[in-house]
Structures are given as structure tokens and as C-alpha cells.
Amino acid sequence: MKNLLVVVAIVFVSTLGTRGQENTNSVSEVLSFEEYLGYVKQHHPLLKQANLQLSFGEANLLEARGGFDPKIEVDYGRKQFKSVEYYDLLNATFKIPTWYGVEFKANFEENTGQYLNPSLQVPEGGLYSAGVSFSLAQGLLMNERMAMLKKARFYIHQTKAQRDLMVNDLIFEASKAYLEWVEAYNEQVIYVDFTTNAQLRFQGVKRSVEEGDKAAIDATEAKITLQTRKLNLEAAKLKTKKAALKASNFLWVNDVPVEINEDIVPILPNDAILSSSLYLEGISSESQSSVNHPKIRSIDAKVKGLEVERSLKRNKLLPKLDFQYNFLSPEAEQLNTFNTENYKAGASFSMPLFLRKERGAVKLANLKLQDANFERSATGVSLQNKIKAVAIEIESLQQQNELIYEIVVDYQTMLAAEERKFELGESSLFLINSREQKLIEATLKANTLQIKFLDAHANLFNAMGVSEELGQ
């Protein structure tokens, strides 16, 4: 395929006219495909926005981990009325939550007052306690803190996949814009060369008319052809300017948008450069599995999160059965004072009779999970078929480029023969213009097919969801 692109490029050089290319490049700077994508990957704000997706995931994970942070709680209340201290209550607690539904805590109470509740009376120096609370049914194997942290970890994978998707789409759209610019510029060069040929032919025919060798109508026909070529050239220049502006949408330097100047021209990338810039080297449509596609990875992370949510909803079908046990001591410095003789314990039990709310939540979780699994199956098939379709398109375009190359060469041969016959007086200007028009159409078709072939590689990059990490 590299040889094919080189051959087609040679055909363009000979067909488009060496003079036109040299005149253009002598005053122009070239912006290659690698340099163009280098600016996009390094400076485009959308790439920075894509990286924010990772920050969102990390922030969400940090928030979820906060559910397991140790906590200090202080509760203080005081009531005094008509110089009488009703009560003065101080309750300070230090809690350490764990992965399962177990929570360790240490507590200090100091309560005084004339009208103090007898159950709140403590020794003069206060009362210390150390204990544990835990759940034996709902909240033991799955609870809100545990579910939030698990989902946050899966969300990290989801944001990474979303970031890869955004970067893939950005590079794909930028590549298409550059190739569109190349196609428009090549079309402009085509008309530059054929306009030059029409100008030379018009001058030659005009001179022959003045010498009496040709009829005046031939000069008129040559002039019409020249004007037509100039009209087509002007339209091609407009198309090139618009394509350059479209490509400029992806060029940024230090957060400042950059516009491509008219003296900067694109250069046609070959197959190796395109594959290297799009991370397609060593990757084929057969070897690349859709399992690694960012869309599939995003849906997989979503499914895992929904499975955690379903487990939490199922856990809520169990009754609430909570226990707590606290060792009591007026002297925290002496650990042997904490014993089973002084303690505070409790238990609580609750359970809805019909569980309609809980059963409804489980059903909704199951439906969401089924919906996500259906989405994954449909997306997987769609991506596989898309990759196959692009691979078939690349193969077909390769054959079309080989055919159009032969057609261009044959039209060049026919035009050269017709011009030779015209010099010998055995042909007419009408036939030459007709042959040349066919050559122009074939050359434009070759330009279009060549860009389509390269564009198909960009489509393959997008269909595979290739990212820099996957390409390496």
C-alpha cells in the first residue's frame, strides 16, 4: 500500500504539473500531518477537558473513602433558670467505622445538675466507655458506605473510558479536517496546472489565428476553455480556504486559537505516517477486540456499579438487627478497670411487614441491570460490524486507487496523442478539450479516492476506539 501511495503521488506530480507545485511550495510553508496532530494532542482544550474526567473519578473516590474516616462528635447542653442549674451535659465520642457493619467507638460523659435524669448520672470525674456496635443482618455484608466506595472504584474505570472516547473523537475529527484540507489543496493544484495549460494553448491558438493558420472560432473556443478553468480554479481556492479554516478549529497554542495562514499548505501523509500518528501500527481489525473499546469498558463499569447497587437493595430486604456493647470505667488511664462488671449494652430490631418499598427497589435495580446488559450486547455487535465494514471499505478503496491510477495514465496517453494529431492538423481543439476534460475528471477522482482511502484509516481508528495507551 505504501508503494501504491507513492505511485499515485508520482502521478499527481506529473499530472498536476511540476511548475504549479514548485511555484506554490517556493513561497509556502508545509504543515505535515504529524505536526498538525502534535499541536492537537498537546494544546487542544478538549483534551484538557477530557483529562478532567479522571479528576471527577478521583474526587468521587475520595468522597466515598470519606465514609470510613474516623469521626469525633461532641454534644453539649446546659440549662439554667432563676440561678438554678437544671443540667449540664457533655458527651464526646470518637468513632472508627470499618468495612463491614462494625464500628468501634470511645466515649466520655460528664453530666451535672439538680434536675439531672438519674440514668445520666456519672462519677464526679466523668465516665469513660469503649465499645463496639455492629449489625447482624442488614448492613453486615453490604451497607451504604461499602456500596458507595465500590461504585466509586468502578466509576474510576468509567471516567477513564469516557476520557479515551473523548480523545479518540477529537483526534478523529481533527484528522478528517486535515485530510479534507489536503483534498481541497490538491484540487486547487490540479486546476492551477490545467489553467496554465489552457493559457498556453489559448496563446498558441491566438497566434495561429493571427497568422491565418486557424479559424477565429478556435480562439473563441480556447478562450472559453481558459475562462472555465479559471472559474474552476477560483472555486477550488475558496474550497481550500474553507477547509483550512475548518482545520484551524483544532489548532491551539497555549490556550490561544491559531488560524492557518494562506501561505501554509498541507502535505499528503503516507500510510506509515498515518498509522503511526493514529496508533494503528501493529493493530489490525482482526486482532483488535471490541472488549477493549472504551464504550464497552464504560458500559462494563456501569454494569458493575449497578450490580453493587442491586446487592445493596437486596440487603435491605433483611431486618435491621443492631447490637452495641460498651465497657464502662471512671478511670481511662487504667485499662484493667474496663471489664465485664461495668458495661452498657443494647439491641434494636425493626422490619417492615410487607417490604413493598424494598422489593420495588430490588425490582428497579434488576431492570436497570438488564437494560445495561442489553446495551452492552447491542453496542458490542454494532462495534464489531462497524470495524468489519471499515476494513472492507479500506480493501475496496485500495483496489479503486489502483484502477483510477491506470485510468489517469491512459487518459494522459490519449491526450498526448490528440495533441500530437492537432499539431499535424489531423485533430481539432474540441477533441483536445474533450480529452483534457476527461483527464481532469479522472485526476479529481483519483484525488478523492486517495483521500477516501486515508480517511478510511481514520474511520478504523475511530471504530476501534484506539487510544494512545492501546496503540502502544
GROMACS .gro file of C-alpha atoms in nm:
model
  472
    1MET     CA    1   0.000   0.000   0.000
    2LYS     CA    2   0.291   0.233   0.064
    3ASN     CA    3   0.407   0.174  -0.293
    4LEU     CA    4   0.060   0.248  -0.423
    5LEU     CA    5   0.050   0.583  -0.246
    6VAL     CA    6   0.394   0.669  -0.377
    7VAL     CA    7   0.288   0.579  -0.732
    8VAL     CA    8  -0.029   0.784  -0.706
    9ALA     CA    9   0.171   1.074  -0.567
   10ILE     CA   10   0.405   1.049  -0.868
   11VAL     CA   11   0.105   1.052  -1.099
   12PHE     CA   12  -0.018   1.367  -0.928
   13VAL     CA   13   0.318   1.535  -0.968
   14SER     CA   14   0.323   1.460  -1.340
   15THR     CA   15  -0.043   1.532  -1.393
   16LEU     CA   16  -0.086   1.837  -1.176
   17GLY     CA   17   0.223   1.994  -1.324
   18THR     CA   18   0.563   2.034  -1.173
   19ARG     CA   19   0.556   2.405  -1.241
   20GLY     CA   20   0.244   2.462  -1.030
   21GLN     CA   21   0.382   2.269  -0.730
   22GLU     CA   22   0.721   2.438  -0.743
   23ASN     CA   23   0.566   2.783  -0.766
   24THR     CA   24   0.341   2.711  -0.471
   25ASN     CA   25   0.599   2.549  -0.241
   26SER     CA   26   0.863   2.812  -0.317
   27VAL     CA   27   0.668   3.068  -0.114
   28SER     CA   28   0.482   2.833   0.120
   29GLU     CA   29   0.549   2.653   0.444
   30VAL     CA   30   0.436   2.295   0.489
   31LEU     CA   31   0.231   2.176   0.789
   32SER     CA   32   0.263   1.799   0.799
   33PHE     CA   33   0.004   1.562   0.939
   34GLU     CA   34   0.234   1.465   1.229
   35GLU     CA   35   0.295   1.828   1.324
   36TYR     CA   36  -0.074   1.909   1.296
   37LEU     CA   37  -0.182   1.624   1.524
   38GLY     CA   38   0.106   1.706   1.758
   39TYR     CA   39  -0.043   2.051   1.819
   40VAL     CA   40  -0.390   1.899   1.864
   41LYS     CA   41  -0.274   1.641   2.119
   42GLN     CA   42  -0.070   1.890   2.315
   43HIS     CA   43  -0.276   2.208   2.319
   44HIS     CA   44  -0.642   2.148   2.232
   45PRO     CA   45  -0.870   2.247   2.525
   46LEU     CA   46  -1.097   1.949   2.464
   47LEU     CA   47  -0.805   1.722   2.551
   48LYS     CA   48  -0.765   1.905   2.881
   49GLN     CA   49  -1.139   1.876   2.933
   50ALA     CA   50  -1.114   1.502   2.871
   51ASN     CA   51  -0.847   1.473   3.138
   52LEU     CA   52  -1.089   1.635   3.382
   53GLN     CA   53  -1.295   1.316   3.360
   54LEU     CA   54  -1.018   1.140   3.551
   55SER     CA   55  -1.025   1.413   3.814
   56PHE     CA   56  -1.400   1.365   3.853
   57GLY     CA   57  -1.350   0.994   3.917
   58GLU     CA   58  -1.070   1.055   4.168
   59ALA     CA   59  -1.276   1.316   4.353
   60ASN     CA   60  -1.572   1.078   4.366
   61LEU     CA   61  -1.349   0.803   4.506
   62LEU     CA   62  -1.207   1.039   4.768
   63GLU     CA   63  -1.560   1.131   4.874
   64ALA     CA   64  -1.657   0.764   4.905
   65ARG     CA   65  -1.349   0.685   5.113
   66GLY     CA   66  -1.456   0.963   5.346
   67GLY     CA   67  -1.734   0.736   5.467
   68PHE     CA   68  -1.467   0.534   5.651
   69ASP     CA   69  -1.293   0.831   5.811
   70PRO     CA   70  -1.273   0.834   6.192
   71LYS     CA   71  -1.514   1.085   6.340
   72ILE     CA   72  -1.524   1.299   6.655
   73GLU     CA   73  -1.865   1.402   6.789
   74VAL     CA   74  -1.925   1.642   7.077
   75ASP     CA   75  -2.271   1.701   7.220
   76TYR     CA   76  -2.308   1.970   7.487
   77GLY     CA   77  -2.623   2.104   7.653
   78ARG     CA   78  -2.686   2.327   7.953
   79LYS     CA   79  -2.997   2.468   8.120
   80GLN     CA   80  -3.000   2.732   8.396
   81PHE     CA   81  -3.313   2.909   8.518
   82LYS     CA   82  -3.352   3.151   8.815
   83SER     CA   83  -2.999   3.078   8.933
   84VAL     CA   84  -3.069   2.708   8.931
   85GLU     CA   85  -2.859   2.477   8.715
   86TYR     CA   86  -3.102   2.226   8.579
   87TYR     CA   87  -2.841   2.028   8.390
   88ASP     CA   88  -2.500   2.050   8.227
   89LEU     CA   89  -2.442   1.766   7.979
   90LEU     CA   90  -2.123   1.684   7.790
   91ASN     CA   91  -2.093   1.381   7.562
   92ALA     CA   92  -1.780   1.337   7.346
   93THR     CA   93  -1.740   1.037   7.114
   94PHE     CA   94  -1.463   0.909   6.887
   95LYS     CA   95  -1.583   0.658   6.619
   96ILE     CA   96  -1.391   0.435   6.378
   97PRO     CA   97  -1.611   0.276   6.106
   98THR     CA   98  -1.484  -0.042   5.936
   99TRP     CA   99  -1.550  -0.219   5.604
  100TYR     CA  100  -1.828  -0.442   5.734
  101GLY     CA  101  -2.107  -0.318   5.958
  102VAL     CA  102  -1.883  -0.286   6.263
  103GLU     CA  103  -1.800   0.043   6.433
  104PHE     CA  104  -1.555   0.093   6.718
  105LYS     CA  105  -1.602   0.390   6.948
  106ALA     CA  106  -1.470   0.554   7.264
  107ASN     CA  107  -1.686   0.788   7.471
  108PHE     CA  108  -1.660   1.036   7.756
  109GLU     CA  109  -1.960   1.165   7.955
  110GLU     CA  110  -1.971   1.437   8.219
  111ASN     CA  111  -2.319   1.530   8.346
  112THR     CA  112  -2.418   1.751   8.640
  113GLY     CA  113  -2.730   1.941   8.756
  114GLN     CA  114  -3.003   1.945   9.017
  115TYR     CA  115  -3.267   1.805   8.786
  116LEU     CA  116  -3.048   1.557   8.602
  117ASN     CA  117  -3.209   1.241   8.473
  118PRO     CA  118  -3.094   0.962   8.705
  119SER     CA  119  -2.987   0.747   8.411
  120LEU     CA  120  -2.741   1.019   8.310
  121GLN     CA  121  -2.565   1.041   8.645
  122VAL     CA  122  -2.193   0.967   8.623
  123PRO     CA  123  -1.898   0.979   8.866
  124GLU     CA  124  -1.762   1.319   8.961
  125GLY     CA  125  -1.469   1.298   8.717
  126GLY     CA  126  -1.685   1.173   8.433
  127LEU     CA  127  -1.741   0.831   8.283
  128TYR     CA  128  -1.537   0.669   8.009
  129SER     CA  129  -1.655   0.394   7.779
  130ALA     CA  130  -1.507   0.184   7.498
  131GLY     CA  131  -1.710  -0.049   7.285
  132VAL     CA  132  -1.837  -0.170   6.955
  133SER     CA  133  -2.162  -0.161   6.758
  134PHE     CA  134  -2.244  -0.398   6.474
  135SER     CA  135  -2.522  -0.531   6.257
  136LEU     CA  136  -2.602  -0.899   6.223
  137ALA     CA  137  -2.848  -0.877   5.933
  138GLN     CA  138  -2.898  -0.566   5.722
  139GLY     CA  139  -2.573  -0.373   5.687
  140LEU     CA  140  -2.331  -0.652   5.774
  141LEU     CA  141  -2.215  -0.778   5.431
  142MET     CA  142  -2.335  -0.471   5.239
  143ASN     CA  143  -2.405  -0.118   5.358
  144GLU     CA  144  -2.419   0.235   5.222
  145ARG     CA  145  -2.054   0.314   5.291
  146MET     CA  146  -1.934  -0.009   5.136
  147ALA     CA  147  -2.158   0.032   4.828
  148MET     CA  148  -2.051   0.392   4.770
  149LEU     CA  149  -1.682   0.300   4.780
  150LYS     CA  150  -1.726   0.003   4.544
  151LYS     CA  151  -1.923   0.212   4.295
  152ALA     CA  152  -1.662   0.489   4.314
  153ARG     CA  153  -1.391   0.242   4.218
  154PHE     CA  154  -1.590   0.128   3.916
  155TYR     CA  155  -1.661   0.492   3.834
  156ILE     CA  156  -1.284   0.546   3.805
  157HIS     CA  157  -1.279   0.290   3.520
  158GLN     CA  158  -1.584   0.452   3.363
  159THR     CA  159  -1.430   0.800   3.362
  160LYS     CA  160  -1.109   0.658   3.214
  161ALA     CA  161  -1.310   0.504   2.930
  162GLN     CA  162  -1.501   0.829   2.877
  163ARG     CA  163  -1.173   1.018   2.863
  164ASP     CA  164  -1.040   0.777   2.599
  165LEU     CA  165  -1.359   0.821   2.396
  166MET     CA  166  -1.331   1.200   2.402
  167VAL     CA  167  -0.964   1.190   2.298
  168ASN     CA  168  -1.038   0.936   2.023
  169ASP     CA  169  -1.320   1.150   1.881
  170LEU     CA  170  -1.104   1.463   1.897
  171ILE     CA  171  -0.815   1.307   1.704
  172PHE     CA  172  -1.059   1.151   1.455
  173GLU     CA  173  -1.234   1.481   1.380
  174ALA     CA  174  -0.902   1.664   1.356
  175SER     CA  175  -0.768   1.401   1.115
  176LYS     CA  176  -1.075   1.428   0.894
  177ALA     CA  177  -1.041   1.807   0.886
  178TYR     CA  178  -0.675   1.784   0.782
  179LEU     CA  179  -0.746   1.528   0.509
  180GLU     CA  180  -1.030   1.746   0.381
  181TRP     CA  181  -0.782   2.034   0.365
  182VAL     CA  182  -0.537   1.813   0.172
  183GLU     CA  183  -0.808   1.713  -0.075
  184ALA     CA  184  -0.911   2.075  -0.135
  185TYR     CA  185  -0.549   2.188  -0.175
  186ASN     CA  186  -0.473   1.907  -0.423
  187GLU     CA  187  -0.783   2.004  -0.620
  188GLN     CA  188  -0.656   2.362  -0.630
  189VAL     CA  189  -0.317   2.247  -0.760
  190ILE     CA  190  -0.493   2.038  -1.026
  191TYR     CA  191  -0.674   2.344  -1.159
  192VAL     CA  192  -0.359   2.558  -1.133
  193ASP     CA  193  -0.181   2.319  -1.371
  194PHE     CA  194  -0.468   2.278  -1.616
  195THR     CA  195  -0.534   2.652  -1.614
  196THR     CA  196  -0.170   2.705  -1.707
  197ASN     CA  197  -0.209   2.455  -1.991
  198ALA     CA  198  -0.526   2.629  -2.110
  199GLN     CA  199  -0.347   2.966  -2.102
  200LEU     CA  200  -0.058   2.835  -2.314
  201ARG     CA  201  -0.298   2.668  -2.556
  202PHE     CA  202  -0.505   2.988  -2.592
  203GLN     CA  203  -0.194   3.194  -2.667
  204GLY     CA  204  -0.079   2.937  -2.926
  205VAL     CA  205  -0.420   2.925  -3.097
  206LYS     CA  206  -0.447   3.305  -3.092
  207ARG     CA  207  -0.107   3.332  -3.260
  208SER     CA  208  -0.214   3.076  -3.521
  209VAL     CA  209  -0.532   3.274  -3.589
  210GLU     CA  210  -0.328   3.590  -3.637
  211GLU     CA  211  -0.104   3.406  -3.882
  212GLY     CA  212  -0.406   3.269  -4.067
  213ASP     CA  213  -0.343   2.904  -3.982
  214LYS     CA  214  -0.654   2.867  -3.764
  215ALA     CA  215  -1.009   2.993  -3.777
  216ALA     CA  216  -1.112   3.270  -3.537
  217ILE     CA  217  -1.369   3.039  -3.379
  218ASP     CA  218  -1.082   2.824  -3.248
  219ALA     CA  219  -0.953   3.120  -3.047
  220THR     CA  220  -1.301   3.173  -2.906
  221GLU     CA  221  -1.324   2.809  -2.803
  222ALA     CA  222  -0.979   2.821  -2.643
  223LYS     CA  223  -1.076   3.135  -2.454
  224ILE     CA  224  -1.394   2.972  -2.323
  225THR     CA  225  -1.190   2.676  -2.202
  226LEU     CA  226  -0.943   2.911  -2.030
  227GLN     CA  227  -1.224   3.105  -1.859
  228THR     CA  228  -1.381   2.778  -1.746
  229ARG     CA  229  -1.051   2.663  -1.595
  230LYS     CA  230  -1.012   2.997  -1.416
  231LEU     CA  231  -1.365   2.967  -1.279
  232ASN     CA  232  -1.294   2.617  -1.151
  233LEU     CA  233  -0.965   2.734  -1.000
  234GLU     CA  234  -1.137   3.017  -0.813
  235ALA     CA  235  -1.392   2.773  -0.672
  236ALA     CA  236  -1.110   2.539  -0.568
  237LYS     CA  237  -0.930   2.825  -0.391
  238LEU     CA  238  -1.245   2.906  -0.196
  239LYS     CA  239  -1.286   2.541  -0.102
  240THR     CA  240  -0.923   2.530   0.018
  241LYS     CA  241  -0.966   2.839   0.234
  242LYS     CA  242  -1.280   2.699   0.395
  243ALA     CA  243  -1.111   2.364   0.457
  244ALA     CA  244  -0.810   2.540   0.613
  245LEU     CA  245  -1.041   2.734   0.846
  246LYS     CA  246  -1.211   2.409   0.946
  247ALA     CA  247  -0.873   2.253   1.023
  248SER     CA  248  -0.785   2.566   1.222
  249ASN     CA  249  -1.064   2.482   1.467
  250PHE     CA  250  -0.835   2.213   1.613
  251LEU     CA  251  -0.518   2.424   1.638
  252TRP     CA  252  -0.442   2.587   1.973
  253VAL     CA  253  -0.117   2.706   2.127
  254ASN     CA  254  -0.104   2.799   2.497
  255ASP     CA  255  -0.484   2.825   2.521
  256VAL     CA  256  -0.496   3.060   2.220
  257PRO     CA  257  -0.669   2.952   1.896
  258VAL     CA  258  -0.445   2.959   1.588
  259GLU     CA  259  -0.559   3.027   1.232
  260ILE     CA  260  -0.378   2.864   0.941
  261ASN     CA  261  -0.232   3.130   0.709
  262GLU     CA  262  -0.283   3.114   0.335
  263ASP     CA  263   0.091   3.059   0.276
  264ILE     CA  264   0.082   2.734   0.478
  265VAL     CA  265  -0.002   2.420   0.281
  266PRO     CA  266  -0.072   2.061   0.387
  267ILE     CA  267   0.120   1.759   0.272
  268LEU     CA  268  -0.032   1.423   0.187
  269PRO     CA  269   0.058   1.171   0.462
  270ASN     CA  270   0.157   0.822   0.356
  271ASP     CA  271   0.023   0.503   0.509
  272ALA     CA  272   0.310   0.467   0.758
  273ILE     CA  273   0.280   0.822   0.888
  274LEU     CA  274  -0.097   0.792   0.922
  275SER     CA  275  -0.073   0.461   1.111
  276SER     CA  276   0.195   0.596   1.342
  277SER     CA  277   0.006   0.916   1.420
  278LEU     CA  278  -0.318   0.727   1.484
  279TYR     CA  279  -0.154   0.446   1.686
  280LEU     CA  280  -0.258   0.188   1.425
  281GLU     CA  281   0.084   0.030   1.386
  282GLY     CA  282   0.067  -0.340   1.468
  283ILE     CA  283  -0.311  -0.330   1.510
  284SER     CA  284  -0.549  -0.497   1.266
  285SER     CA  285  -0.926  -0.519   1.256
  286GLU     CA  286  -0.899  -0.891   1.325
  287SER     CA  287  -0.668  -0.863   1.627
  288GLN     CA  288  -0.845  -0.574   1.797
  289SER     CA  289  -1.124  -0.699   2.022
  290SER     CA  290  -1.429  -0.486   2.089
  291VAL     CA  291  -1.392  -0.579   2.458
  292ASN     CA  292  -1.115  -0.319   2.484
  293HIS     CA  293  -1.324  -0.049   2.320
  294PRO     CA  294  -1.381   0.249   2.553
  295LYS     CA  295  -1.757   0.225   2.501
  296ILE     CA  296  -1.759  -0.138   2.614
  297ARG     CA  297  -1.530  -0.062   2.907
  298SER     CA  298  -1.757   0.224   3.011
  299ILE     CA  299  -2.067   0.004   2.995
  300ASP     CA  300  -1.886  -0.275   3.184
  301ALA     CA  301  -1.803  -0.032   3.464
  302LYS     CA  302  -2.163   0.085   3.464
  303VAL     CA  303  -2.284  -0.278   3.491
  304LYS     CA  304  -2.050  -0.344   3.783
  305GLY     CA  305  -2.182  -0.036   3.962
  306LEU     CA  306  -2.541  -0.147   3.905
  307GLU     CA  307  -2.458  -0.491   4.043
  308VAL     CA  308  -2.332  -0.327   4.361
  309GLU     CA  309  -2.650  -0.120   4.378
  310ARG     CA  310  -2.861  -0.434   4.341
  311SER     CA  311  -2.669  -0.606   4.621
  312LEU     CA  312  -2.738  -0.309   4.845
  313LYS     CA  313  -3.109  -0.315   4.762
  314ARG     CA  314  -3.124  -0.689   4.826
  315ASN     CA  315  -2.952  -0.641   5.161
  316LYS     CA  316  -3.228  -0.403   5.263
  317LEU     CA  317  -3.474  -0.693   5.243
  318LEU     CA  318  -3.314  -0.824   5.565
  319PRO     CA  319  -3.436  -0.700   5.902
  320LYS     CA  320  -3.237  -0.445   6.097
  321LEU     CA  321  -3.072  -0.622   6.389
  322ASP     CA  322  -2.816  -0.398   6.559
  323PHE     CA  323  -2.616  -0.463   6.874
  324GLN     CA  324  -2.383  -0.250   7.083
  325TYR     CA  325  -2.166  -0.322   7.383
  326ASN     CA  326  -1.960  -0.071   7.582
  327PHE     CA  327  -1.719  -0.124   7.871
  328LEU     CA  328  -1.750   0.149   8.137
  329SER     CA  329  -1.485   0.295   8.367
  330PRO     CA  330  -1.431   0.620   8.559
  331GLU     CA  331  -1.054   0.591   8.503
  332ALA     CA  332  -0.941   0.576   8.141
  333GLU     CA  333  -0.571   0.561   8.235
  334GLN     CA  334  -0.606   0.213   8.383
  335LEU     CA  335  -0.713  -0.035   8.115
  336ASN     CA  336  -0.781  -0.312   8.367
  337THR     CA  337  -1.073  -0.111   8.500
  338PHE     CA  338  -1.260  -0.186   8.176
  339ASN     CA  339  -1.423  -0.521   8.250
  340THR     CA  340  -1.748  -0.706   8.209
  341GLU     CA  341  -1.876  -0.597   8.550
  342ASN     CA  342  -1.939  -0.242   8.428
  343TYR     CA  343  -2.097  -0.218   8.087
  344LYS     CA  344  -2.373  -0.066   7.878
  345ALA     CA  345  -2.533  -0.284   7.610
  346GLY     CA  346  -2.830  -0.267   7.379
  347ALA     CA  347  -3.003  -0.420   7.083
  348SER     CA  348  -3.257  -0.299   6.829
  349PHE     CA  349  -3.474  -0.480   6.578
  350SER     CA  350  -3.701  -0.349   6.302
  351MET     CA  351  -3.853  -0.488   5.985
  352PRO     CA  352  -4.134  -0.367   5.756
  353LEU     CA  353  -4.418  -0.615   5.738
  354PHE     CA  354  -4.476  -0.607   5.362
  355LEU     CA  355  -4.136  -0.489   5.230
  356ARG     CA  356  -4.306  -0.324   4.933
  357LYS     CA  357  -4.058  -0.037   4.919
  358GLU     CA  358  -3.760  -0.272   4.940
  359ARG     CA  359  -3.898  -0.523   4.688
  360GLY     CA  360  -3.976  -0.239   4.447
  361ALA     CA  361  -3.623  -0.107   4.480
  362VAL     CA  362  -3.479  -0.452   4.406
  363LYS     CA  363  -3.701  -0.487   4.100
  364LEU     CA  364  -3.592  -0.147   3.970
  365ALA     CA  365  -3.227  -0.240   4.025
  366ASN     CA  366  -3.278  -0.564   3.829
  367LEU     CA  367  -3.440  -0.375   3.542
  368LYS     CA  368  -3.159  -0.120   3.527
  369LEU     CA  369  -2.905  -0.401   3.522
  370GLN     CA  370  -3.089  -0.583   3.242
  371ASP     CA  371  -3.107  -0.258   3.044
  372ALA     CA  372  -2.732  -0.206   3.080
  373ASN     CA  373  -2.658  -0.565   2.974
  374PHE     CA  374  -2.881  -0.526   2.666
  375GLU     CA  375  -2.698  -0.203   2.584
  376ARG     CA  376  -2.362  -0.379   2.613
  377SER     CA  377  -2.467  -0.664   2.384
  378ALA     CA  378  -2.608  -0.429   2.119
  379THR     CA  379  -2.305  -0.198   2.137
  380GLY     CA  380  -2.063  -0.490   2.106
  381VAL     CA  381  -2.230  -0.621   1.791
  382SER     CA  382  -2.256  -0.273   1.644
  383LEU     CA  383  -1.886  -0.202   1.702
  384GLN     CA  384  -1.777  -0.535   1.554
  385ASN     CA  385  -1.984  -0.478   1.240
  386LYS     CA  386  -1.858  -0.121   1.211
  387ILE     CA  387  -1.497  -0.238   1.229
  388LYS     CA  388  -1.563  -0.507   0.966
  389ALA     CA  389  -1.734  -0.254   0.739
  390VAL     CA  390  -1.438  -0.013   0.759
  391ALA     CA  391  -1.193  -0.297   0.690
  392ILE     CA  392  -1.392  -0.391   0.379
  393GLU     CA  393  -1.401  -0.026   0.275
  394ILE     CA  394  -1.021   0.002   0.303
  395GLU     CA  395  -0.971  -0.306   0.089
  396SER     CA  396  -1.216  -0.180  -0.174
  397LEU     CA  397  -1.060   0.168  -0.182
  398GLN     CA  398  -0.719   0.015  -0.232
  399GLN     CA  399  -0.846  -0.160  -0.547
  400GLN     CA  400  -1.023   0.157  -0.662
  401ASN     CA  401  -0.700   0.356  -0.627
  402GLU     CA  402  -0.516   0.101  -0.840
  403LEU     CA  403  -0.786   0.123  -1.107
  404ILE     CA  404  -0.803   0.503  -1.110
  405TYR     CA  405  -0.424   0.515  -1.144
  406GLU     CA  406  -0.445   0.313  -1.464
  407ILE     CA  407  -0.732   0.530  -1.590
  408VAL     CA  408  -0.534   0.852  -1.530
  409VAL     CA  409  -0.232   0.711  -1.715
  410ASP     CA  410  -0.449   0.606  -2.010
  411TYR     CA  411  -0.618   0.948  -2.028
  412GLN     CA  412  -0.275   1.114  -2.024
  413THR     CA  413  -0.170   0.892  -2.314
  414MET     CA  414  -0.486   0.976  -2.510
  415LEU     CA  415  -0.446   1.349  -2.450
  416ALA     CA  416  -0.083   1.344  -2.559
  417ALA     CA  417  -0.178   1.157  -2.876
  418GLU     CA  418  -0.461   1.401  -2.950
  419GLU     CA  419  -0.228   1.699  -2.903
  420ARG     CA  420   0.021   1.536  -3.145
  421LYS     CA  421  -0.252   1.489  -3.403
  422PHE     CA  422  -0.361   1.852  -3.354
  423GLU     CA  423  -0.008   1.969  -3.428
  424LEU     CA  424  -0.021   1.766  -3.750
  425GLY     CA  425  -0.358   1.916  -3.843
  426GLU     CA  426  -0.545   1.587  -3.803
  427SER     CA  427  -0.750   1.683  -3.493
  428SER     CA  428  -0.947   1.972  -3.353
  429LEU     CA  429  -0.939   2.190  -3.044
  430PHE     CA  430  -1.277   2.044  -2.946
  431LEU     CA  431  -1.133   1.692  -2.925
  432ILE     CA  432  -0.832   1.813  -2.726
  433ASN     CA  433  -1.060   1.990  -2.478
  434SER     CA  434  -1.277   1.681  -2.454
  435ARG     CA  435  -0.977   1.458  -2.383
  436GLU     CA  436  -0.842   1.705  -2.131
  437GLN     CA  437  -1.176   1.731  -1.953
  438LYS     CA  438  -1.182   1.355  -1.911
  439LEU     CA  439  -0.829   1.367  -1.771
  440ILE     CA  440  -0.932   1.641  -1.527
  441GLU     CA  441  -1.229   1.438  -1.408
  442ALA     CA  442  -1.016   1.126  -1.366
  443THR     CA  443  -0.745   1.322  -1.179
  444LEU     CA  444  -1.003   1.475  -0.946
  445LYS     CA  445  -1.148   1.128  -0.891
  446ALA     CA  446  -0.801   0.997  -0.809
  447ASN     CA  447  -0.756   1.279  -0.559
  448THR     CA  448  -1.092   1.199  -0.397
  449LEU     CA  449  -1.026   0.824  -0.379
  450GLN     CA  450  -0.682   0.876  -0.234
  451ILE     CA  451  -0.824   1.094   0.045
  452LYS     CA  452  -1.107   0.847   0.098
  453PHE     CA  453  -0.852   0.571   0.144
  454LEU     CA  454  -0.669   0.770   0.412
  455ASP     CA  455  -0.998   0.882   0.564
  456ALA     CA  456  -1.098   0.516   0.595
  457HIS     CA  457  -0.792   0.458   0.815
  458ALA     CA  458  -0.912   0.741   1.037
  459ASN     CA  459  -1.254   0.574   1.046
  460LEU     CA  460  -1.085   0.249   1.151
  461PHE     CA  461  -0.906   0.436   1.431
  462ASN     CA  462  -1.239   0.574   1.549
  463ALA     CA  463  -1.430   0.248   1.511
  464MET     CA  464  -1.171   0.058   1.716
  465GLY     CA  465  -1.170   0.324   1.983
  466VAL     CA  466  -0.791   0.323   1.978
  467SER     CA  467  -0.620   0.542   2.236
  468GLU     CA  468  -0.254   0.620   2.291
  469GLU     CA  469  -0.229   0.356   2.562
  470LEU     CA  470  -0.389   0.087   2.342
  471GLY     CA  471  -0.174   0.182   2.047
  472GLN     CA  472   0.149   0.136   2.238
   0.00000   0.00000   0.00000
